[in-house]
Coordinates of C-alpha atoms and ligand atoms in Angstrom, one line a residue:
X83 CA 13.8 0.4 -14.1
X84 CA 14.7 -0.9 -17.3
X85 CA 11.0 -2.7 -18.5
X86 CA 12.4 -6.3 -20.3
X87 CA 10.6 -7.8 -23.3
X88 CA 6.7 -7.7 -21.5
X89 CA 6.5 -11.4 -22.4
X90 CA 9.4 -11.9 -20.4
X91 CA 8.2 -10.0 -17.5
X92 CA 5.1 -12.1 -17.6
X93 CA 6.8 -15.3 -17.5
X94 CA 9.2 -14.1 -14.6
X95 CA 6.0 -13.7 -12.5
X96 CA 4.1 -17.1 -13.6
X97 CA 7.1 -18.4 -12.4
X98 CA 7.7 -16.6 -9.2
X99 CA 4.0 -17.3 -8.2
X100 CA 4.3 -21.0 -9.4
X101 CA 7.5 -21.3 -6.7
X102 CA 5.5 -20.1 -4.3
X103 CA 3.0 -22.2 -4.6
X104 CA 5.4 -24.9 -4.7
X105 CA 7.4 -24.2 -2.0
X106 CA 4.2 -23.7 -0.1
X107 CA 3.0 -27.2 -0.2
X108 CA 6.3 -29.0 0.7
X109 CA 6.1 -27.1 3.6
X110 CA 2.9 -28.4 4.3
X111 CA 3.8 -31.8 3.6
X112 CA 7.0 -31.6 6.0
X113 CA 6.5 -34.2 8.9
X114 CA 8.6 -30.8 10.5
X115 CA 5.9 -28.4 9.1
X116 CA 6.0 -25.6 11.2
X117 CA 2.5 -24.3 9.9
X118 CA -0.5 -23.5 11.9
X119 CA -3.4 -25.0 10.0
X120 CA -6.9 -23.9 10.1
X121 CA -8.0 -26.9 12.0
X122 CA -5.4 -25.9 14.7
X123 CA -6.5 -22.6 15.3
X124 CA -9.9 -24.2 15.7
X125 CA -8.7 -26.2 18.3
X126 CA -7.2 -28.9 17.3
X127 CA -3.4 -28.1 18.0
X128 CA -1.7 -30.8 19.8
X129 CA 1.1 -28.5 21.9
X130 CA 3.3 -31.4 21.1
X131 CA 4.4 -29.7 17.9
X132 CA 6.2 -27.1 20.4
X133 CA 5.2 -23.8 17.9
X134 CA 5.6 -20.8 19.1
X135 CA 4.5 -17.2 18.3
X136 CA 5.6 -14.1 19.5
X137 CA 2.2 -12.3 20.1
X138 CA 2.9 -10.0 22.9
X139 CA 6.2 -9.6 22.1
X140 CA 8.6 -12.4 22.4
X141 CA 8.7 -15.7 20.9
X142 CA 7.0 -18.3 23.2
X143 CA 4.9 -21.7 23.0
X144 CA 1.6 -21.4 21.6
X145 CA -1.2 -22.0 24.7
X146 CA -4.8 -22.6 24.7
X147 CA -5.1 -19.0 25.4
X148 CA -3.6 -18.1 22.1
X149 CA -5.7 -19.9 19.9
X150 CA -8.4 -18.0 21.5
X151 CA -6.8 -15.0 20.5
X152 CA -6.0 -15.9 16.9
X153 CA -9.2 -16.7 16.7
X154 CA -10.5 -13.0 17.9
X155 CA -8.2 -11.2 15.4
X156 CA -9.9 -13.6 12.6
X157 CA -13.0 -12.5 13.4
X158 CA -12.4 -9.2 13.7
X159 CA -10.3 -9.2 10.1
X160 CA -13.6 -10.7 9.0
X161 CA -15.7 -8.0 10.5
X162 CA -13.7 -5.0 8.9
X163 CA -13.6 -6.7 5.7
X164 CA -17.1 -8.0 4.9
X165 CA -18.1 -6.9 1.2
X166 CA -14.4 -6.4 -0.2
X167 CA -12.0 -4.2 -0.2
X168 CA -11.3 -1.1 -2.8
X169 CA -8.1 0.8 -3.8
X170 CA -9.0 3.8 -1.2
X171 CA -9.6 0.9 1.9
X172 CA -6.3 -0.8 1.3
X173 CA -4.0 2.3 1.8
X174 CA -6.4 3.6 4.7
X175 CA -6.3 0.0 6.1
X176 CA -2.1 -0.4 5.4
X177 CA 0.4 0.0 8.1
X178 CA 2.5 3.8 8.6
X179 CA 5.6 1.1 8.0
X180 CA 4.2 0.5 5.3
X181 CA 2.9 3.8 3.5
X182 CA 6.7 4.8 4.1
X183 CA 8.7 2.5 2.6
X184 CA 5.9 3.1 -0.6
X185 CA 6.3 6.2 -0.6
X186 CA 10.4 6.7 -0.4
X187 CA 11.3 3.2 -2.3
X188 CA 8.5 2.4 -4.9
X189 CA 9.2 4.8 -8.3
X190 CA 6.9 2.7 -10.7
X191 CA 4.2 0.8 -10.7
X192 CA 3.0 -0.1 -14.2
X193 CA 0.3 -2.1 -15.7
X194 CA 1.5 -4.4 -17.8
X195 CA -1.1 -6.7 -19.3
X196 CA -5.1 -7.7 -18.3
X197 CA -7.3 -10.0 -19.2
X198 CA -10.6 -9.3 -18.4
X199 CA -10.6 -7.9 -15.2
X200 CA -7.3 -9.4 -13.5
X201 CA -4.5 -6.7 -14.6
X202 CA -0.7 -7.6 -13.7
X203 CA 1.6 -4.5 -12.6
X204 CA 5.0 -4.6 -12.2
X205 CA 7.1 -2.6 -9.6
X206 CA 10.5 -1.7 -8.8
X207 CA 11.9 -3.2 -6.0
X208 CA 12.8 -1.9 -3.0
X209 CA 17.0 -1.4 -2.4
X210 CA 17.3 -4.2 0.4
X211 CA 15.4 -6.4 -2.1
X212 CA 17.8 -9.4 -4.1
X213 CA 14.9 -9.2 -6.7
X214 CA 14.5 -7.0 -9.4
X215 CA 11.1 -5.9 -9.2
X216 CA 8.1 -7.1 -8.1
X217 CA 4.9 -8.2 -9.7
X218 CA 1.0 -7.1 -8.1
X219 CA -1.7 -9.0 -9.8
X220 CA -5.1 -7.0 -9.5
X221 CA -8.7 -8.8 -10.2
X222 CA -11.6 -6.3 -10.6
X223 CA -14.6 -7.4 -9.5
X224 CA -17.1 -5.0 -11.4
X225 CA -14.9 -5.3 -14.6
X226 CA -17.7 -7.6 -15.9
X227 CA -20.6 -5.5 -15.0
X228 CA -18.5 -2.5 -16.3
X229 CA -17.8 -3.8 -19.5
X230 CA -21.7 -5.4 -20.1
X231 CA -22.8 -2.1 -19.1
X232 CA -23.9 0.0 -22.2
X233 CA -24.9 3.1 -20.0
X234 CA -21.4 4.8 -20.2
X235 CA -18.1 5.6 -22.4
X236 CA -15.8 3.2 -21.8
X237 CA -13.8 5.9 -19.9
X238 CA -16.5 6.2 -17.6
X239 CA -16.7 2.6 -16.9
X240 CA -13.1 2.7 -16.3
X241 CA -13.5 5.2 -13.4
X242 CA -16.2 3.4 -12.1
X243 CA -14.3 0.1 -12.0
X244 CA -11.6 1.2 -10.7
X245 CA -13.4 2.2 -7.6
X246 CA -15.3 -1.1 -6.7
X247 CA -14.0 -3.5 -4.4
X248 CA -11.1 -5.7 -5.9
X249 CA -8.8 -8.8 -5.1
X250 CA -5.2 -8.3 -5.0
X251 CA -1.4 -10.4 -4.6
X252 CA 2.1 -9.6 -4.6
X253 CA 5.4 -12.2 -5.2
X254 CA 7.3 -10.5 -2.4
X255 CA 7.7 -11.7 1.0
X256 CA 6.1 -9.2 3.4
X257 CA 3.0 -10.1 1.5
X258 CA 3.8 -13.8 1.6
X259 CA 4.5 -13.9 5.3
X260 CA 2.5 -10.8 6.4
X261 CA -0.5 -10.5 4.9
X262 CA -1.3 -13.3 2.3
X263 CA -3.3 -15.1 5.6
X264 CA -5.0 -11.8 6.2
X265 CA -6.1 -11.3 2.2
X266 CA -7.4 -14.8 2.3
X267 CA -9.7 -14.7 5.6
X268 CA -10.6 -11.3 4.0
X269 CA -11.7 -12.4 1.2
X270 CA -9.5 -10.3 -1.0
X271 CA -7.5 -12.5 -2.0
X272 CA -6.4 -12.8 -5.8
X273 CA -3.7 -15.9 -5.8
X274 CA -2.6 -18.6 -3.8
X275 CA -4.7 -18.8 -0.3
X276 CA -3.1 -18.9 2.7
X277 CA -4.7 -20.8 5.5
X278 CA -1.6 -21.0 8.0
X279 CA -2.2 -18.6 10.8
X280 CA 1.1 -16.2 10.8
X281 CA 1.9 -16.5 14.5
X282 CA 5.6 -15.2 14.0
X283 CA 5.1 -12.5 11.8
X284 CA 2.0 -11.0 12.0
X285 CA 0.2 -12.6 14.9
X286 CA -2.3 -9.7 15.7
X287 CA -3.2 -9.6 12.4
X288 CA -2.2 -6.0 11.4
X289 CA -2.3 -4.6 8.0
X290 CA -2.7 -5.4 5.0
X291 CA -0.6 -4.5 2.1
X292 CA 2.9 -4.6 1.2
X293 CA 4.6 -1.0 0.2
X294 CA 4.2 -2.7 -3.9
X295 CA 0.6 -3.0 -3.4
X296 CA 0.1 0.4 -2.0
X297 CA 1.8 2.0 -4.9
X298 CA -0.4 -0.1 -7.1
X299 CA -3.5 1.1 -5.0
X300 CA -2.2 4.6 -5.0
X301 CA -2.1 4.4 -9.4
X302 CA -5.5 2.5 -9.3
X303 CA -7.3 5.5 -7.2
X304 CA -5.8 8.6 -8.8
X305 CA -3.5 8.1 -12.1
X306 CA -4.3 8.6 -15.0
X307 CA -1.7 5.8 -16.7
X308 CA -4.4 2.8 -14.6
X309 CA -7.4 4.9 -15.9
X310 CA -5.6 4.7 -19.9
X311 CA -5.2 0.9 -19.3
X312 CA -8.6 0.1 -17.6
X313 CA -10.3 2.3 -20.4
X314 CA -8.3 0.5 -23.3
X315 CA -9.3 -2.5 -21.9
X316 CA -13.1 -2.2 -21.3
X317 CA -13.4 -0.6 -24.9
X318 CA -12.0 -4.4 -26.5
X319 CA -14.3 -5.8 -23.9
X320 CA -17.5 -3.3 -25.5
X321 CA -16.3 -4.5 -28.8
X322 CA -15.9 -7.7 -28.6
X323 CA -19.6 -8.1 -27.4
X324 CA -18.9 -10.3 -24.9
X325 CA -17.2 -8.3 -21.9
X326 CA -14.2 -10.4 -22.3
X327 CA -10.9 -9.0 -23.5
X328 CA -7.4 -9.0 -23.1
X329 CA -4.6 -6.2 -23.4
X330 CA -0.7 -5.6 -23.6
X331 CA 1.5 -3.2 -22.7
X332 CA 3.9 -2.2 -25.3
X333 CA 7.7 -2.5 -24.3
X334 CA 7.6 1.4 -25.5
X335 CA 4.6 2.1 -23.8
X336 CA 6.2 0.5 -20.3
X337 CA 9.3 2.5 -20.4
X338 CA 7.2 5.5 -21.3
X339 CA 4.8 5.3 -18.3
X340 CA 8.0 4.0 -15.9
X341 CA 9.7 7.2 -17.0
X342 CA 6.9 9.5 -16.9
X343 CA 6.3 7.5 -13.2
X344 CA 9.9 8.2 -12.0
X345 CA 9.8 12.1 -12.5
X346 CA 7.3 12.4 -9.7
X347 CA 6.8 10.7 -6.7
X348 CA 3.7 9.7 -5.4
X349 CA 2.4 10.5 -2.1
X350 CA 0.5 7.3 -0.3
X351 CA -1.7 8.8 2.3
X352 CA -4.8 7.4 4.4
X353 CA -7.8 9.4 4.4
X354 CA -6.8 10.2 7.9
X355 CA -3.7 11.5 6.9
X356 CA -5.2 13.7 4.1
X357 CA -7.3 15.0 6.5
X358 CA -4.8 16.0 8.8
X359 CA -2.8 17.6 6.3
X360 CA -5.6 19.7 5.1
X361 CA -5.8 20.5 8.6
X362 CA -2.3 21.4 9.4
X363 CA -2.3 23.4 5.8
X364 CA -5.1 25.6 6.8
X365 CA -3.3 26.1 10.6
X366 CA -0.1 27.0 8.8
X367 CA -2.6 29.4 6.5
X368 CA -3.8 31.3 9.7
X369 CA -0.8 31.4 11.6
X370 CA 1.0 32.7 8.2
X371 CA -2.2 35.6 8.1
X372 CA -1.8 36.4 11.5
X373 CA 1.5 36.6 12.1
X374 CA 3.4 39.2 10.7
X375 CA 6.6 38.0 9.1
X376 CA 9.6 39.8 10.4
X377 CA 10.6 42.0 7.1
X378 CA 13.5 40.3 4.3
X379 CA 15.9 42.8 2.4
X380 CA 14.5 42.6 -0.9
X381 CA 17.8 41.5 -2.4
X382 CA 19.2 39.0 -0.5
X383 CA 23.1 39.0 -1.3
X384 CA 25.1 36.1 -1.5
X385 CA 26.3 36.0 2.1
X386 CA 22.8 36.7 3.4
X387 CA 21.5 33.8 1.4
X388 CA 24.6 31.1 2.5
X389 CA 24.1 32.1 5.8
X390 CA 20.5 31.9 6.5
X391 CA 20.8 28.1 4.5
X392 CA 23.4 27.1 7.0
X393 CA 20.9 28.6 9.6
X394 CA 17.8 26.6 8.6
X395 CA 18.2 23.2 9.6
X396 CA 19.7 24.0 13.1
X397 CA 16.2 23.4 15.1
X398 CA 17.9 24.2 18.5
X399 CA 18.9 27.8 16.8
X400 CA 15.2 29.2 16.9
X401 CA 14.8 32.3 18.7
X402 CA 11.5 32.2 20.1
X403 CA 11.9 35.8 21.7
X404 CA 10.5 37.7 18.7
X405 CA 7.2 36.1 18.8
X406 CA 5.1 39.1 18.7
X407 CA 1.8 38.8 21.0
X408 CA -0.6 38.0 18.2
X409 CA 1.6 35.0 16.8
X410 CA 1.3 33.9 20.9
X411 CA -2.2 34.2 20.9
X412 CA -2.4 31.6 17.9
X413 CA 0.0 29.6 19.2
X414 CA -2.2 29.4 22.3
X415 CA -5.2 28.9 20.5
X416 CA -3.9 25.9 18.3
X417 CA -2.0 24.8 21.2
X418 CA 1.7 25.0 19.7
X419 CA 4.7 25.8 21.7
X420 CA 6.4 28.9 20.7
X421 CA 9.1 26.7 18.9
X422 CA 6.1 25.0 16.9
X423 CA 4.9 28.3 15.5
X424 CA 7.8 29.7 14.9
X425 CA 9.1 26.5 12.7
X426 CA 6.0 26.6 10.6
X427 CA 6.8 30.6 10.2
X428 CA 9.8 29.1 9.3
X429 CA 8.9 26.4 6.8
Ligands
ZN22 ZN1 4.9 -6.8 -2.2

């Protein structure tokens, strides 16, 4: 992504989080408003209004019944999220849907300016988006008892911010119609709230973080580029002796960390996942040990080599006769099918 004049990338999201906020309250202030206020999710809903929701499935009139629902799924919301949220929650907490699209469509995710504790990243966007990029404002919470605190290096601080619970908001529309609701009965909310009850979209209340915020969440746990930024920043903070400060982004320094951003991809994975794929790592360890790899010339020639590439993807082509017993005894033991073990021999 080519990174504008900073200033301009600032105003662009002032102004898209102004319009949303705009746009918000006329639709409040419809007499067609279509939004399903706090008070009506209480009880109050007059079924007059004819809104629907399409929680179990299809779209249908809101009943009684419902609103005892919505209700359930705020409370439980509530439940999970008592005491904030941090970096490492949010992708643990985010939909599979979601984790995808960050990992395949999201290239950069840069920090672009801060002051004090709320830091503003911008994003690509994804390729079905008509916007350009996105912007992913996040507030700190501890960033003023990291910055007051003269028991560390800045550095330090840094790390230990960036780990506390934090507030969060994106400009796209998945947030908007998605999760916004969710971030606000959460409490980890960082811009406009939203207190209509997303009975379309996102009526059992599931998720909690567009793909842009995942990326974010994935730079503010693990890269170095947030840590630079947060450390930068708490070190004005320190020397301004009043844990307040503010910090840019250079235009060069953008296009430097977008670049050095685009050259790898980062991996967004729940602690679940992690765990799994330590697991499936150290399977694919023992079954390598134990099975005994049938023998490969030691110089492949050229027609060896274009055949077995034109061989590899054809799944249905695995011959799972010369499995010797030992490799069927693992395969029993992890329960695998012979096909399974002899794809990860494969892989
Ligand atoms: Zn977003």
């Amino acid at each position: 992504m080519a990174v504008n004049k900073i200033s301009s990338l600032l105003g662009e999201a002032t102004k898209n989080f102004k319009s949303d906020a705009a746009q918000r309250k006329a639709a409040a202030e419809s007499p067609h408003s279509i939004i399903l206020h706090t008070n009506d999710v209480k009880g109050e809903y007059d079924s007059g209004r004819a809104l629907t929701t399409t929680l179990g499935g299809i779209n249908r009139p809101i009943t009684r019944d419902d609103l005892e629902t919505f209700r359930q799924n705020i409370k439980t919301v509530q439940k999970v999220f008592k005491g904030g949220i941090k970096a490492r929650q949010v992708l643990d907490m985010s939909l599979e849907i979601d984790r995808k699209r960050a990992r395949t469509e999201i290239r950069m995710a840069v920090p672009i300016s801060a002051k004090n504790g709320m830091v503003r990243f911008a994003t690509n966007a994804g390729p079905d988006s008509k916007a350009a990029r996105h912007h992913v404002n996040v507030e700190f919470l501890s960033f003023g008892a990291g910055a007051a605190s003269g028991r560390d290096t800045a550095q330090k601080m840094a790390n230990w911010v960036r780990k506390q619970p934090l507030k969060f908001d994106c400009d796209c529309g998945r947030h908007k119609f998605w999760f916004r609701y969710i971030s606000t009965i959460g409490d980890f909310n960082a811009g406009r709230p939203e207190t209509g009850f997303p009975k379309i979209r996102n009526p059992g209340l599931h998720g909690v973080a567009c793909k842009h915020v995942l990326r974010v969440m994935a730079e503010v746990e693990a890269s170095g580029i947030v840590l630079g930024f947060l450390t930068k920043l708490i070190g004005k903070a320190q020397d301004d002796d009043n844990a307040r400060a503010v910090h840019k982004t250079t235009v060069k320094e953008a296009e430097a960390l977008a670049k050095q951003q685009d050259k790898r991809t980062r991996d967004i994975k729940t602690t679940d996942t992690r765990a799994q794929a330590r697991e499936a790592a150290k399977q694919r360890k023992a079954l390598s040990e134990a099975a005994k790899p049938v023998p490969v010339p030691k110089k492949a020639t050229a027609s060896t080599r274009r055949n077995a590439s034109q061989a590899a993807p054809k799944k249905a082509s695995i011959n799972t006769s010369s499995l010797t017993p030992g490799q069927i005894a693992m395969a029993k033991q992890f329960g695998m099918t012979p096909e399974q073990v002899m794809a990860l021999i494969a892989a």
